[in-house]
Coordinates of C-alpha atoms in Angstrom, one line a residue:
Chain G
M734 CA -32.4 16.4 -14.5
T735 CA -36.0 16.6 -15.6
A736 CA -37.1 17.0 -19.2
P737 CA -37.8 20.6 -20.2
A738 CA -41.5 21.7 -20.1
A739 CA -41.9 21.5 -23.9
S740 CA -41.0 17.8 -24.0
V741 CA -43.6 16.7 -21.5
P742 CA -45.4 14.7 -24.1
A743 CA -42.1 13.2 -25.1
A744 CA -41.5 12.1 -21.5
A745 CA -44.9 10.5 -21.5
W746 CA -44.1 8.8 -24.7
I747 CA -40.8 7.4 -23.2
L748 CA -42.9 5.9 -20.4
S749 CA -45.2 4.2 -22.9
Q750 CA -42.3 2.1 -24.2
P751 CA -42.5 -1.3 -22.4
Y752 CA -38.8 -1.6 -22.0
M753 CA -38.6 1.9 -20.4
Q754 CA -41.5 1.0 -18.1
N755 CA -39.6 -2.0 -16.9
A756 CA -36.4 -0.1 -16.5
F757 CA -38.1 2.7 -14.6
L758 CA -40.0 0.3 -12.4
A759 CA -37.1 -1.9 -11.4
G760 CA -34.6 1.0 -11.5
T761 CA -36.6 3.2 -9.1
A762 CA -37.2 0.4 -6.5
V763 CA -33.6 -0.8 -6.6
A764 CA -32.2 2.7 -6.5
L765 CA -34.2 3.6 -3.5
L766 CA -33.0 0.4 -1.8
A767 CA -29.4 1.0 -2.7
G768 CA -29.4 4.6 -1.6
L769 CA -31.0 3.8 1.8
V770 CA -28.7 0.8 2.5
G771 CA -25.8 2.7 1.1
Y772 CA -26.3 5.5 3.7
F773 CA -25.5 2.9 6.4
V774 CA -22.7 1.4 4.4
V775 CA -20.9 4.7 4.2
L776 CA -21.8 5.7 7.8
R777 CA -20.3 2.4 9.1
G778 CA -17.2 2.7 7.0
Q779 CA -17.9 -0.6 5.2
V780 CA -17.5 0.6 1.7
F781 CA -14.7 -1.9 0.9
A782 CA -16.8 -4.7 2.3
G783 CA -19.5 -3.7 0.0
D784 CA -17.1 -3.6 -2.9
A785 CA -16.0 -7.1 -2.0
L786 CA -19.6 -8.3 -2.0
S787 CA -20.2 -6.9 -5.5
H788 CA -17.2 -9.0 -6.6
A789 CA -18.8 -12.0 -5.0
A790 CA -21.9 -11.2 -7.0
Y791 CA -19.9 -11.7 -10.2
T792 CA -18.6 -15.1 -9.2
G793 CA -21.9 -16.2 -7.9
A794 CA -23.7 -15.3 -11.1
L795 CA -21.1 -17.0 -13.3
A796 CA -21.1 -20.1 -11.1
A797 CA -24.8 -20.3 -11.6
L798 CA -24.5 -19.8 -15.4
A799 CA -21.8 -22.6 -15.5
A800 CA -24.0 -24.9 -13.5
G801 CA -27.0 -24.1 -15.6
V802 CA -29.2 -22.9 -12.8
D803 CA -31.1 -19.6 -12.3
I804 CA -28.6 -16.8 -12.1
R805 CA -30.4 -15.3 -9.1
L806 CA -29.8 -18.4 -7.1
G807 CA -26.0 -18.0 -7.5
L808 CA -26.1 -14.3 -6.9
F809 CA -28.0 -14.3 -3.7
A810 CA -26.3 -17.5 -2.3
A811 CA -22.8 -16.0 -2.9
T812 CA -23.5 -12.4 -1.7
V813 CA -25.7 -13.1 1.3
G814 CA -23.5 -16.0 2.4
I815 CA -20.2 -14.1 2.1
G816 CA -21.7 -11.0 3.6
F817 CA -22.8 -12.9 6.6
A818 CA -19.4 -14.6 6.9
L819 CA -17.6 -11.3 6.5
G820 CA -19.6 -9.8 9.3
F821 CA -19.3 -12.8 11.5
F822 CA -15.6 -13.6 11.2
G823 CA -14.2 -10.3 10.1
G824 CA -15.5 -8.2 12.9
R825 CA -15.6 -4.5 12.4
G826 CA -12.4 -3.3 10.9
A827 CA -10.5 -6.3 12.2
A828 CA -9.4 -7.9 9.0
D829 CA -6.9 -5.7 7.2
D830 CA -7.1 -4.4 3.6
V831 CA -4.5 -6.9 2.4
V832 CA -6.5 -9.9 3.6
I833 CA -9.8 -8.6 2.1
G834 CA -8.1 -7.5 -1.1
T835 CA -6.2 -10.7 -1.7
T836 CA -9.2 -12.9 -0.8
F837 CA -11.6 -11.1 -3.1
S838 CA -9.2 -10.9 -6.0
W839 CA -9.1 -14.7 -5.7
I840 CA -12.9 -14.8 -5.7
L841 CA -12.9 -12.8 -8.9
G842 CA -10.3 -15.1 -10.3
L843 CA -12.7 -18.0 -9.5
G844 CA -15.4 -16.1 -11.4
V845 CA -13.1 -16.0 -14.5
F846 CA -12.7 -19.8 -14.0
F847 CA -16.5 -20.3 -14.0
L848 CA -16.7 -18.0 -17.0
S849 CA -14.4 -20.2 -19.1
I850 CA -16.4 -23.3 -18.1
F851 CA -19.6 -21.6 -19.0
T852 CA -18.3 -20.3 -22.4
S853 CA -16.8 -23.7 -23.3
N854 CA -19.8 -25.7 -22.3
S855 CA -22.7 -23.9 -24.0
A856 CA -22.7 -23.2 -27.7
T857 CA -24.7 -20.0 -27.2
G858 CA -22.7 -18.9 -24.2
N859 CA -20.7 -16.0 -25.7
G860 CA -19.3 -13.0 -24.1
A861 CA -22.7 -11.3 -23.9
A862 CA -23.8 -13.0 -20.7
N863 CA -20.5 -12.1 -19.1
V864 CA -20.8 -8.5 -20.1
R865 CA -24.4 -8.5 -18.7
V866 CA -23.2 -9.8 -15.4
L867 CA -20.3 -7.3 -15.2
F868 CA -22.0 -4.2 -16.5
G869 CA -25.8 -4.9 -16.3
S870 CA -28.6 -4.5 -18.7
I871 CA -31.3 -2.3 -17.2
L872 CA -32.9 -1.8 -20.7
G873 CA -32.9 -5.5 -21.5
I874 CA -34.9 -6.9 -18.6
S875 CA -38.2 -8.6 -19.0
T876 CA -41.5 -7.5 -17.3
A877 CA -41.3 -10.5 -15.1
T878 CA -37.8 -9.7 -14.0
A879 CA -38.6 -6.1 -13.5
Q880 CA -41.5 -7.0 -11.2
A881 CA -39.4 -9.5 -9.3
E882 CA -36.7 -6.9 -8.8
A883 CA -39.2 -4.3 -7.6
W884 CA -40.8 -6.8 -5.1
T885 CA -37.4 -7.9 -3.9
A886 CA -36.3 -4.3 -3.4
A887 CA -39.5 -3.4 -1.6
G888 CA -39.1 -6.4 0.7
L889 CA -35.5 -5.5 1.5
I890 CA -36.4 -1.8 2.1
L891 CA -39.0 -3.0 4.7
V892 CA -36.3 -5.2 6.4
L893 CA -34.0 -2.2 6.5
L894 CA -36.6 0.1 7.9
A895 CA -37.4 -2.5 10.6
I896 CA -33.8 -2.5 11.8
A897 CA -32.9 1.2 10.9
R898 CA -33.3 2.7 14.4
P899 CA -31.2 0.2 16.3
L900 CA -28.7 0.0 13.4
L901 CA -28.2 3.8 13.5
Y902 CA -27.7 3.7 17.2
A903 CA -25.2 0.7 16.9
S904 CA -23.4 2.4 14.1
I905 CA -22.8 5.7 15.9
D906 CA -22.3 4.4 19.4
P907 CA -21.7 0.6 19.5
A908 CA -20.9 0.5 23.2
G909 CA -23.9 2.6 24.2
A910 CA -26.2 0.5 22.0
A911 CA -24.9 -2.7 23.5
A912 CA -25.5 -1.4 27.0
R913 CA -29.0 -0.5 26.1
G914 CA -29.7 -4.1 24.9
V915 CA -29.3 -3.6 21.1
P916 CA -28.0 -7.0 19.8
V917 CA -24.9 -5.4 18.2
R918 CA -23.1 -8.6 17.5
I919 CA -26.0 -10.0 15.4
L920 CA -26.9 -6.7 13.8
G921 CA -23.4 -6.4 12.1
P922 CA -23.4 -9.7 10.2
F923 CA -27.2 -9.3 9.5
F924 CA -26.6 -5.9 8.0
L925 CA -23.7 -7.2 5.8
A926 CA -25.9 -10.0 4.6
L927 CA -28.5 -7.4 3.7
V928 CA -25.8 -5.4 1.8
G929 CA -25.1 -8.7 0.0
A930 CA -28.7 -9.1 -1.0
V931 CA -28.7 -5.5 -2.3
A932 CA -25.6 -6.1 -4.3
A933 CA -27.3 -9.2 -5.8
T934 CA -30.5 -7.3 -6.6
A935 CA -28.7 -4.2 -8.0
S936 CA -26.1 -6.1 -10.0
Q937 CA -28.9 -7.5 -12.3
L938 CA -29.6 -3.9 -13.4
V939 CA -26.3 -2.0 -13.4
G940 CA -23.9 -5.0 -13.2
A941 CA -21.6 -6.3 -10.5
L942 CA -18.9 -3.8 -11.2
L943 CA -21.1 -0.7 -11.1
V944 CA -23.3 -1.5 -8.0
F945 CA -20.9 0.9 -6.3
G946 CA -22.2 3.9 -8.3
L947 CA -25.5 3.5 -6.5
L948 CA -24.3 2.3 -3.2
A949 CA -21.6 4.8 -2.4
A950 CA -22.1 8.0 -4.5
P951 CA -25.6 9.1 -3.5
P952 CA -25.1 8.6 0.3
A953 CA -21.7 10.3 0.1
A954 CA -23.4 13.2 -1.7
A955 CA -26.2 13.3 0.9
R956 CA -23.7 13.4 3.8
R957 CA -22.0 16.4 2.1
L958 CA -25.3 18.3 2.3
T959 CA -26.5 17.6 5.8
S960 CA -25.2 16.2 9.1
R961 CA -28.6 15.1 10.4
P962 CA -28.8 11.3 10.1
W963 CA -32.4 10.8 9.0
T964 CA -32.4 13.6 6.6
A965 CA -29.2 12.2 5.0
F966 CA -30.8 8.7 5.0
W967 CA -33.8 9.7 3.0
L968 CA -31.8 12.2 0.8
A969 CA -29.5 9.3 -0.1
G970 CA -32.4 7.3 -1.4
A971 CA -33.8 10.3 -3.3
F972 CA -30.4 11.0 -4.9
A973 CA -30.1 7.3 -6.0
V974 CA -33.6 7.4 -7.6
A975 CA -32.8 10.8 -9.2
A976 CA -29.5 9.3 -10.6
V977 CA -31.4 6.4 -12.2
W978 CA -34.1 8.6 -13.7
A979 CA -31.5 11.0 -15.1
G980 CA -29.4 8.1 -16.4
L981 CA -32.4 6.5 -18.1
L982 CA -33.4 9.8 -19.8
A983 CA -29.9 10.4 -20.9
T984 CA -29.4 7.0 -22.4
Y985 CA -32.8 7.5 -24.1
Y986 CA -31.9 10.8 -25.7
V987 CA -28.3 9.8 -26.5
P988 CA -28.5 6.1 -27.4
V989 CA -24.8 5.8 -28.1
L990 CA -24.2 6.0 -24.3
P991 CA -25.0 2.7 -22.5
A992 CA -27.5 3.0 -19.7
S993 CA -25.0 1.6 -17.1
F994 CA -22.6 4.5 -17.9
T995 CA -25.2 7.2 -17.8
L996 CA -26.6 5.9 -14.4
V997 CA -23.2 5.9 -12.8
A998 CA -22.2 9.1 -14.4
A999 CA -25.3 10.8 -13.0
A1000 CA -24.5 9.5 -9.5
T1001 CA -20.9 10.8 -9.9
V1002 CA -22.1 14.2 -11.0
E1003 CA -24.4 14.3 -8.0
Y1004 CA -21.5 13.7 -5.7
A1005 CA -19.3 16.2 -7.4
A1006 CA -22.1 18.8 -7.2
A1007 CA -22.8 18.0 -3.6
A1008 CA -19.1 18.3 -2.7
A1009 CA -19.0 21.7 -4.3
A1010 CA -22.3 23.0 -2.8
G1011 CA -21.9 21.2 0.5
P1012 CA -20.1 24.0 2.5
L1013 CA -22.7 26.6 1.3
V1014 CA -25.7 24.5 2.1
R1015 CA -24.4 23.6 5.5
A1016 CA -23.6 27.2 6.3
A1017 CA -27.1 28.2 5.3
A1018 CA -28.6 25.4 7.4
R1019 CA -26.6 26.5 10.4
R1020 CA -27.5 30.1 10.3
P1021 CA -31.2 29.9 11.4
A1022 CA -30.2 27.4 14.0
R1023 CA -27.6 29.7 15.4
A1024 CA -29.9 32.7 15.4
A1025 CA -32.6 30.7 17.3
R1026 CA -30.0 29.6 19.8
Q1027 CA -28.7 33.1 20.3
S1028 CA -32.3 34.4 20.9
E1029 CA -32.8 31.9 23.8
S1030 CA -29.6 32.8 25.5
L1031 CA -30.5 30.7 28.5
A1032 CA -29.7 27.5 26.6
P1033 CA -27.2 25.4 28.4
A1034 CA -23.6 26.1 27.5
K1035 CA -23.0 22.5 26.4
I1036 CA -25.5 22.6 23.6
R1037 CA -24.5 26.1 22.5
G1038 CA -20.9 25.1 22.3
S1039 CA -21.6 22.1 20.0
D1040 CA -20.2 22.6 16.6
P1041 CA -21.4 20.7 13.6
V1042 CA -18.4 18.3 13.5
T1043 CA -19.1 16.7 16.9
R1044 CA -22.9 16.9 16.3
R1045 CA -22.6 14.6 13.4
D1046 CA -21.4 11.8 15.6
R1047 CA -24.1 12.0 18.2
P1048 CA -27.1 9.7 18.3
A1049 CA -30.4 10.9 16.8
A1050 CA -31.9 11.5 20.3
V1051 CA -29.3 14.0 21.1
E1052 CA -29.6 15.5 17.7
R1053 CA -33.3 16.2 18.2
E1054 CA -32.7 17.8 21.6
A1055 CA -30.0 20.0 20.2
D1056 CA -32.3 21.3 17.5
Chain K
M941 CA 6.9 -35.7 -21.6
S942 CA 10.4 -34.7 -20.6
P943 CA 11.0 -31.3 -19.0
T944 CA 13.0 -30.0 -22.0
S945 CA 10.3 -30.8 -24.5
L946 CA 7.8 -29.3 -22.2
L947 CA 9.8 -26.0 -22.3
E948 CA 10.2 -26.3 -26.0
D949 CA 6.4 -26.7 -26.3
L950 CA 5.9 -23.8 -24.0
F951 CA 8.0 -21.4 -26.1
A952 CA 7.0 -22.8 -29.5
Y953 CA 4.9 -19.6 -30.2
P954 CA 6.3 -16.1 -30.1
F955 CA 3.3 -14.8 -28.1
M956 CA 4.4 -17.0 -25.2
V957 CA 7.9 -15.6 -25.3
N958 CA 6.4 -12.1 -25.2
A959 CA 4.1 -13.1 -22.4
F960 CA 7.0 -14.5 -20.3
Q961 CA 9.2 -11.5 -21.0
A962 CA 6.4 -9.1 -20.0
G963 CA 5.5 -11.2 -17.0
T964 CA 9.1 -11.2 -15.8
I965 CA 9.5 -7.5 -16.1
V966 CA 6.2 -6.8 -14.4
A967 CA 6.8 -9.3 -11.6
V968 CA 10.2 -7.7 -10.6
A969 CA 8.7 -4.2 -10.6
A970 CA 5.4 -5.2 -8.9
G971 CA 7.2 -7.3 -6.3
A972 CA 9.5 -4.5 -5.3
I973 CA 7.1 -1.6 -5.5
G974 CA 4.4 -3.8 -3.9
W975 CA 6.5 -4.4 -0.8
F976 CA 6.7 -0.6 -0.1
M977 CA 3.0 -0.3 -0.9
V978 CA 2.0 -3.0 1.7
Q979 CA 4.3 -1.3 4.3
R980 CA 2.5 2.0 3.6
R981 CA -0.9 0.3 3.7
Q982 CA -1.8 1.8 0.3
S983 CA -3.0 -1.4 -1.4
F984 CA -6.4 0.1 -2.2
A985 CA -4.8 3.1 -3.8
G986 CA -2.9 0.5 -6.0
H987 CA -6.2 -1.2 -6.8
T988 CA -7.9 2.1 -7.6
L989 CA -5.0 3.2 -9.9
A990 CA -5.3 -0.2 -11.8
V991 CA -9.1 0.3 -12.2
I992 CA -8.4 3.8 -13.5
G993 CA -6.1 2.1 -16.1
F994 CA -9.1 0.2 -17.6
P995 CA -10.8 3.2 -19.2
G996 CA -7.4 4.4 -20.4
A997 CA -6.7 1.1 -22.2
A998 CA -10.3 0.9 -23.5
A999 CA -10.1 4.5 -24.8
A1000 CA -6.7 3.7 -26.5
T1001 CA -8.2 0.7 -28.2
W1002 CA -11.2 2.6 -29.3
L1003 CA -9.0 5.4 -30.7
G1004 CA -6.8 2.8 -32.5
S1005 CA -3.6 3.2 -30.5
N1006 CA -1.7 0.8 -28.3
P1007 CA -3.6 -0.1 -25.1
A1008 CA -0.3 -0.1 -23.2
V1009 CA 0.0 3.6 -23.8
G1010 CA -3.6 4.0 -22.4
Y1011 CA -2.7 2.1 -19.3
F1012 CA 0.4 4.1 -18.6
V1013 CA -1.2 7.5 -19.3
A1014 CA -4.3 6.8 -17.2
C1015 CA -2.5 5.2 -14.3
I1016 CA 0.3 7.8 -14.0
G1017 CA -2.3 10.6 -14.5
G1018 CA -4.4 9.2 -11.8
A1019 CA -1.4 8.9 -9.5
L1020 CA -0.5 12.6 -10.1
I1021 CA -4.1 13.6 -9.3
I1022 CA -4.2 11.6 -6.1
A1023 CA -0.8 13.0 -5.1
A1024 CA -2.0 16.5 -5.6
L1025 CA -5.0 16.0 -3.3
P1026 CA -4.7 16.9 0.3
H1027 CA -4.1 14.0 2.7
A1028 CA -2.7 12.0 -0.3
G1029 CA -0.8 9.7 2.0
H1030 CA -4.0 8.4 3.6
I1031 CA -6.0 7.5 0.5
G1032 CA -6.9 3.9 0.8
G1033 CA -5.0 3.7 4.1
E1034 CA -7.0 1.6 6.6
T1035 CA -9.7 -0.8 5.9
G1036 CA -12.9 1.1 5.2
G1037 CA -11.1 4.1 6.6
V1038 CA -13.3 7.1 7.2
G1039 CA -16.7 6.4 5.6
E1040 CA -16.6 9.6 3.5
E1041 CA -13.1 9.0 2.0
S1042 CA -13.7 5.3 1.1
A1043 CA -17.0 6.3 -0.4
V1044 CA -15.1 8.8 -2.7
I1045 CA -12.7 6.0 -3.7
G1046 CA -15.7 3.7 -4.4
T1047 CA -17.3 6.4 -6.5
V1048 CA -14.1 7.0 -8.5
Q1049 CA -13.8 3.3 -9.1
A1050 CA -17.4 2.8 -10.3
F1051 CA -17.1 5.8 -12.5
A1052 CA -13.8 4.6 -14.0
L1053 CA -15.3 1.2 -14.7
A1054 CA -18.4 2.8 -16.2
A1055 CA -16.3 5.0 -18.5
G1056 CA -14.3 2.0 -19.6
F1057 CA -17.5 0.2 -20.4
L1058 CA -18.6 3.3 -22.4
F1059 CA -15.4 3.1 -24.5
V1060 CA -15.8 -0.6 -25.0
S1061 CA -19.3 -0.2 -26.3
L1062 CA -18.3 2.7 -28.5
Y1063 CA -15.7 0.4 -30.0
Q1064 CA -18.1 -2.3 -31.2
G1065 CA -17.1 -5.9 -31.6
F1066 CA -14.7 -5.8 -28.7
L1067 CA -16.4 -8.2 -26.4
S1068 CA -13.5 -10.6 -25.9
G1069 CA -11.1 -7.7 -25.6
L1070 CA -13.2 -6.6 -22.6
N1071 CA -12.3 -9.7 -20.8
N1072 CA -8.6 -9.4 -21.6
L1073 CA -8.5 -5.8 -20.3
L1074 CA -10.3 -6.8 -17.0
F1075 CA -8.9 -10.3 -16.4
G1076 CA -5.7 -10.6 -18.3
T1077 CA -4.5 -12.6 -21.3
I1078 CA -1.4 -14.5 -22.3
T1079 CA -2.0 -14.2 -26.0
G1080 CA -2.3 -10.5 -26.5
V1081 CA 1.1 -9.2 -25.5
T1082 CA 2.9 -7.6 -28.5
T1083 CA 6.6 -7.0 -28.9
S1084 CA 6.3 -3.2 -28.8
Q1085 CA 4.4 -3.7 -25.5
V1086 CA 7.3 -5.7 -24.1
Q1087 CA 9.7 -2.9 -25.1
M1088 CA 7.6 -0.3 -23.4
L1089 CA 7.3 -2.4 -20.3
A1090 CA 11.1 -2.9 -20.2
V1091 CA 11.7 0.9 -20.4
A1092 CA 9.0 1.6 -17.7
G1093 CA 10.3 -1.2 -15.5
I1094 CA 13.9 -0.1 -15.6
A1095 CA 13.0 3.6 -15.1
S1096 CA 10.7 2.9 -12.2
L1097 CA 13.2 0.5 -10.5
T1098 CA 15.9 3.1 -10.8
L1099 CA 13.7 5.8 -9.3
L1100 CA 12.7 3.3 -6.5
A1101 CA 16.4 2.6 -5.8
V1102 CA 17.1 6.4 -5.5
I1103 CA 14.2 7.1 -3.1
A1104 CA 14.2 3.7 -1.3
R1105 CA 16.0 4.9 1.9
P1106 CA 14.1 8.2 2.5
L1107 CA 10.9 6.4 1.5
L1108 CA 11.3 3.6 4.0
F1109 CA 12.1 6.2 6.7
A1110 CA 9.1 8.3 5.7
T1111 CA 6.9 5.2 5.8
I1112 CA 8.0 4.0 9.2
D1113 CA 7.8 7.4 11.0
P1114 CA 6.7 10.3 8.9
A1115 CA 7.0 12.9 11.7
V1116 CA 10.6 12.0 12.6
A1117 CA 11.5 11.8 8.9
A1118 CA 10.1 15.3 8.3
S1119 CA 12.0 16.7 11.2
R1120 CA 15.2 15.2 9.8
G1121 CA 14.8 17.2 6.6
I1122 CA 13.3 14.5 4.4
P1123 CA 10.8 16.0 1.9
V1124 CA 8.0 13.5 3.0
R1125 CA 5.4 14.9 0.6
A1126 CA 7.6 14.8 -2.4
V1127 CA 8.7 11.3 -1.6
S1128 CA 5.1 10.1 -1.1
G1129 CA 4.1 11.7 -4.4
A1130 CA 7.0 10.1 -6.3
F1131 CA 6.0 6.8 -4.8
L1132 CA 2.4 7.2 -6.0
V1133 CA 3.7 7.7 -9.5
L1134 CA 5.8 4.6 -9.2
L1135 CA 2.7 2.8 -8.0
G1136 CA 0.9 4.1 -11.1
V1137 CA 3.6 2.6 -13.3
A1138 CA 3.5 -0.7 -11.4
A1139 CA -0.3 -0.8 -11.6
A1140 CA -0.3 -0.1 -15.4
G1141 CA 2.3 -2.8 -15.9
T1142 CA 0.6 -5.4 -13.7
S1143 CA -2.8 -4.7 -15.5
Q1144 CA -1.2 -5.8 -18.7
V1145 CA -0.6 -9.3 -17.3
T1146 CA -3.4 -9.9 -14.8
G1147 CA -6.0 -7.4 -16.1
S1148 CA -7.2 -4.4 -14.3
L1149 CA -9.4 -6.2 -11.8
L1150 CA -6.8 -8.8 -10.6
V1151 CA -3.7 -6.7 -9.9
F1152 CA -3.8 -7.7 -6.2
A1153 CA -2.4 -11.1 -7.4
L1154 CA 1.0 -9.6 -8.3
L1155 CA 1.0 -6.2 -6.6
V1156 CA -0.3 -7.1 -3.1
A1157 CA -0.3 -10.9 -2.5
P1158 CA 3.5 -11.5 -3.0
A1159 CA 4.5 -8.5 -0.9
A1160 CA 2.0 -9.4 1.8
T1161 CA 3.3 -13.0 1.8
A1162 CA 6.9 -11.7 2.2
V1163 CA 6.0 -9.4 5.0
R1164 CA 4.4 -12.3 6.9
L1165 CA 7.6 -14.3 6.6
T1166 CA 10.3 -11.7 7.3
A1167 CA 10.5 -8.2 8.8
R1168 CA 13.8 -7.4 7.2
P1169 CA 13.4 -4.9 4.3
D1170 CA 16.2 -6.3 2.0
L1171 CA 15.1 -9.9 2.5
G1172 CA 11.5 -9.0 2.3
I1173 CA 11.8 -7.1 -1.1
A1174 CA 13.9 -10.0 -2.5
L1175 CA 11.3 -12.6 -1.3
S1176 CA 8.5 -10.5 -2.7
V1177 CA 10.1 -10.3 -6.1
A1178 CA 10.8 -14.0 -6.0
I1179 CA 7.2 -14.9 -5.1
A1180 CA 5.8 -12.5 -7.8
L1181 CA 8.1 -14.2 -10.4
M1182 CA 7.0 -17.7 -9.3
V1183 CA 3.3 -16.7 -9.4
T1184 CA 3.7 -15.2 -12.9
W1185 CA 5.7 -17.9 -14.5
A1186 CA 3.6 -20.7 -13.0
G1187 CA 0.4 -18.9 -13.8
E1188 CA 1.4 -18.3 -17.5
A1189 CA 2.7 -21.9 -18.0
I1190 CA -0.4 -23.6 -16.5
A1191 CA -2.7 -21.2 -18.4
Y1192 CA -0.9 -22.3 -21.6
F1193 CA -1.4 -26.0 -21.0
S1194 CA -4.9 -25.8 -19.4
P1195 CA -8.2 -24.6 -20.8
Y1196 CA -8.6 -22.1 -18.0
P1197 CA -7.5 -18.4 -18.2
I1198 CA -4.4 -16.8 -16.6
G1199 CA -6.5 -14.6 -14.3
F1200 CA -7.7 -17.7 -12.5
W1201 CA -4.3 -19.3 -12.1
V1202 CA -2.4 -16.2 -11.1
T1203 CA -4.9 -15.3 -8.4
S1204 CA -5.2 -18.9 -7.1
I1205 CA -1.4 -19.4 -6.8
A1206 CA -0.9 -16.0 -5.2
F1207 CA -3.7 -16.7 -2.8
A1208 CA -2.3 -20.1 -1.9
A1209 CA 1.1 -18.6 -1.2
F1210 CA -0.5 -15.9 1.0
L1211 CA -2.5 -18.5 2.9
A1212 CA 0.6 -20.7 3.5
A1213 CA 2.6 -17.7 4.7
S1214 CA -0.2 -16.6 7.0
A1215 CA -0.3 -20.2 8.5
V1216 CA 3.5 -20.2 9.0
S1217 CA 3.4 -16.8 10.7
A1218 CA 0.5 -17.8 12.9
L1219 CA 2.4 -21.0 13.9
R1220 CA 5.5 -19.0 14.7
E1221 CA 3.6 -16.6 16.8
R1222 CA 2.0 -19.4 18.8
R1223 CA 5.3 -21.1 19.3
G1224 CA 6.9 -17.8 20.4
R1225 CA 4.1 -17.2 22.9
R1226 CA 4.4 -20.7 24.3
R1227 CA 8.2 -20.2 24.7
Q1228 CA 7.5 -16.8 26.5
R1229 CA 5.1 -18.5 28.8
R1230 CA 7.6 -21.3 29.6
T1231 CA 10.4 -18.8 30.4
K1232 CA 8.0 -16.9 32.6
E1233 CA 7.1 -20.1 34.4
A1234 CA 10.8 -21.0 34.8
V1235 CA 11.5 -17.6 36.3
A1236 CA 8.6 -18.0 38.7

């Protein structure tokens, strides 16, 4: 994952390249954002909604290109708007897969329509812009774009951290959260709108089709390794950042591999490794806990009897008590 | 322009004849297999298989062989792998499903798309081909591709006819079917392979990303209109044929691509059927209320 010790000067030299600086700056910020938001996407079982939002990003971007306005305007308008609508009208798990799938394949079809308008209108509009929207161009972004991406990502991370606590509560126990006064009904659509904003931000780096590599794989890997919510949350962010760094280094040393591929491949490898190592890590984490519990044999039977499967589904407060 | 000269115009080029032949074969297979897929709630498995076909076709193009071979090898291979996994029947089942499982599907899709992108960039100067693989084309279907589709279509429909009854039984009530001696796992595995064939064929008309238009939307439309299996399958095939033929014809005469027309027509049919079934439901409820009032 990191460069070998002998190549430390080489690593420093990589970072002196302006395009690599831009890629690392934007990539790190966006990866952290995608990993953290992705943790909740996976926890709430909204992976397909996220998939649908990344399709909307494609159509929004091409509509903006066809209309000749800033691509970011189309991206954010489409993803945030559709995310909010999905959360508001769809409800949680109410719309079935056939409805979501058919609607979003039409939205993609609409994207192809805008693509043909765009390519026939502009003399310079060749397939390159389309490929960039689909598969991203993290190595081709300007310094201004990189900074804008980093600031956007930082802002969205702050928004997520502000709602993280009630969101976790509402995700694990919606009824309990509602009873405690958490605005569950507003939180759902708001969160999907946030996921839309993340899809719009991330699609400028890795492309609308590959946002998923950062949004789903790192959190899934983190959840394989730990059942504690906040540990998994931060681990997901760290895994996403590690995937971007590893991907950028890989594409630098093997230029024949496009950056979008190495990024997603790194995230996939992380998940595969976590899936293989998961049982071992969890067993190791359980052992000291069990030993501690056995030593204080006066612990209430309810807690002693709790196995890791049910523990995962309990709110953080209970989690802390149990440990 | 008279209808006959319109048709003459439509089939003036051999590529359009090929496109219509391929579309017809694919629509029949996708309509029938899609109906079972919608009943089994496996539409995201179908989508995943189609996405897996994309790197297959891209790799085949890069290696200089027929992309159709790449589609079939990748889709059927993917189906065999999914069938070999535990809980094969549940993959892509409910919306979102368990977070973990859908996250795995999402990861697999992203990786497949990334790998396809890798092959496309290894094969330089392939930028317009990328769009054809993802969003479909009417100009790229070769005669050998049509022949391969015909063989695959006939083989898969024959297999479907053989397993149709046990498959339907295993779909509606797996536990009872198993207790009656139906090999539920084998039937489900065979169906996944059929789904792989259908996804590979559909990808060659609509592109890897838009398979929902032929594989899911016609079947979902039919299911909303009738609950009877025989009528439903016939209707699903008929709608798939209509969507394909209309999509290809309009794409030929208009400047906009087939992917847009096929998805739009399929979506319109699905919306219309949803409206009809909602109206029917409301009328049924009103009648129920009226009979209740009459009884009271």
